[in-house]
Amino acid sequence: MQSFLLFSPEVAAARASGKPVVALESTIISHGMPYPQNVQTAREVEQIIRDAGAVPATIAIIGGKICVGLSEDQLELLGSSPDAMKVSRRDLAYVLSTHTGSRGKLGATTVAATMICAGLAGIEVFVTGGIGGVHRGAETSFDISADLQELAHTSVAVVCAGVKSILDIGLTLEYLETHGVPVLSVGQPGFPAFFTRESGFKADFQLDTPEEQASFIRTKWQLGLQGGVVVSNPVPEQSAMPAEEIDAIIRRALGEADAQGVKGKAVTPFLLARIKELTGGRSLATNIALVKHNALVGARLAVALNA
Ligand code: PSU
Ligand code: MN
């Protein structure tokens, strides 16, 4: 396994000295935000984690390796390569195998793939923006993100701002319940909807402090209950978008995806890109603010888990 993992000097040093490490995904960099704001945000998010006493480990597939912690140059490369392959669980073997013709292909890891890589690297906390879930109309399309199955099986805590309402949030929560994935919320009882603080659904347990969250997560794993925990953290009030505005834009993007027959792994990137275009810079500012807020919560959780 070690042969697939390549640790940056900073992450290797953290592992050697037992410092808490926080994983970060790379799909959000190559597919989630425009260049150069994506690279700038990735750097700032890493610094927030350092300032809170943990070490950031942005994860991506570069040169046939799972890179855990990226250099400045690697971050720049990833951020300026929108053609990086979106790598989820089923794609990992393809980008890492030496005999598939994929050699050297740049891979941006999704929530599912980043959880797998974090698990392999022994990292317990992973910070992102939003997770994938059950798509609207899944009863006919069967479109359910592999992120949810990964949360069912892989023991990594995922700090996010909930899920976007491009998904069926109610069905996503039902699916997580079926698979025994606890959904925590921070600072409020409600499960957030990424751009807005409320989705209309409640999280399972409100745990406001890093100590409470760490104790819950530690207890789950000590019981032998493998699998992830969703730590949902609402976007800061002053950065949230008006609900009516974002709902209308999401409805329009969903209609376009349907009309154009967008299918499979292209669905989520298509919707994210259209939302970005239709909101102008507004959704990007919200996205950046919520990821930074998640970084702070995730770093504090990693410190508490390490104590
Ligand atoms: N949802 C978001 N932002 C994202 C993604 C989802 O609000 O960036 C990305 C994440 O990398 C997530 C992936 O893991 O899309 C899910 O894709 P799919 O629905 O194809 O499983
Ligand atoms: Mn899908």
mmCIF file of N, CA, C and O and ligand atoms in Angstrom, residues 135 143-145 264-265 267-268, ligand 2:
data_model
loop_
_atom_site.group_PDB
_atom_site.id
_atom_site.type_symbol
_atom_site.label_atom_id
_atom_site.label_comp_id
_atom_site.label_asym_id
_atom_site.label_seq_id
_atom_site.Cartn_x
_atom_site.Cartn_y
_atom_site.Cartn_z
ATOM 1 N N HIS A 135 -29.589 11.868 -6.123
ATOM 2 C CA HIS A 135 -30.068 12.908 -7.029
ATOM 3 C C HIS A 135 -31.589 12.937 -7.090
ATOM 4 O O HIS A 135 -32.252 11.930 -6.860
ATOM 5 N N ASP A 143 -29.373 7.418 -9.912
ATOM 6 C CA ASP A 143 -28.167 8.225 -9.718
ATOM 7 C C ASP A 143 -27.982 8.570 -8.234
ATOM 8 O O ASP A 143 -28.610 9.491 -7.714
ATOM 9 N N ILE A 144 -27.144 7.776 -7.598
ATOM 10 C CA ILE A 144 -26.804 7.969 -6.186
ATOM 11 C C ILE A 144 -25.286 8.024 -6.099
ATOM 12 O O ILE A 144 -24.606 7.103 -6.543
ATOM 13 N N SER A 145 -24.743 9.109 -5.554
ATOM 14 C CA SER A 145 -23.293 9.280 -5.512
ATOM 15 C C SER A 145 -22.612 8.162 -4.725
ATOM 16 O O SER A 145 -23.095 7.729 -3.675
ATOM 17 N N GLY A 264 -24.686 10.107 -15.858
ATOM 18 C CA GLY A 264 -23.533 9.489 -15.189
ATOM 19 C C GLY A 264 -22.677 10.483 -14.429
ATOM 20 O O GLY A 264 -23.183 11.423 -13.806
ATOM 21 N N LYS A 265 -21.362 10.306 -14.495
ATOM 22 C CA LYS A 265 -20.455 11.120 -13.694
ATOM 23 C C LYS A 265 -20.430 12.579 -14.139
ATOM 24 O O LYS A 265 -19.901 13.435 -13.442
ATOM 25 N N VAL A 267 -23.079 14.441 -14.523
ATOM 26 C CA VAL A 267 -24.228 15.190 -13.989
ATOM 27 C C VAL A 267 -23.808 16.245 -12.969
ATOM 28 O O VAL A 267 -24.127 17.431 -13.117
ATOM 29 N N THR A 268 -23.087 15.816 -11.926
ATOM 30 C CA THR A 268 -22.731 16.768 -10.863
ATOM 31 C C THR A 268 -21.849 17.914 -11.380
ATOM 32 O O THR A 268 -22.168 19.085 -11.130
HETATM 33 MN MN MN B 2 -23.854 10.132 -10.101
#
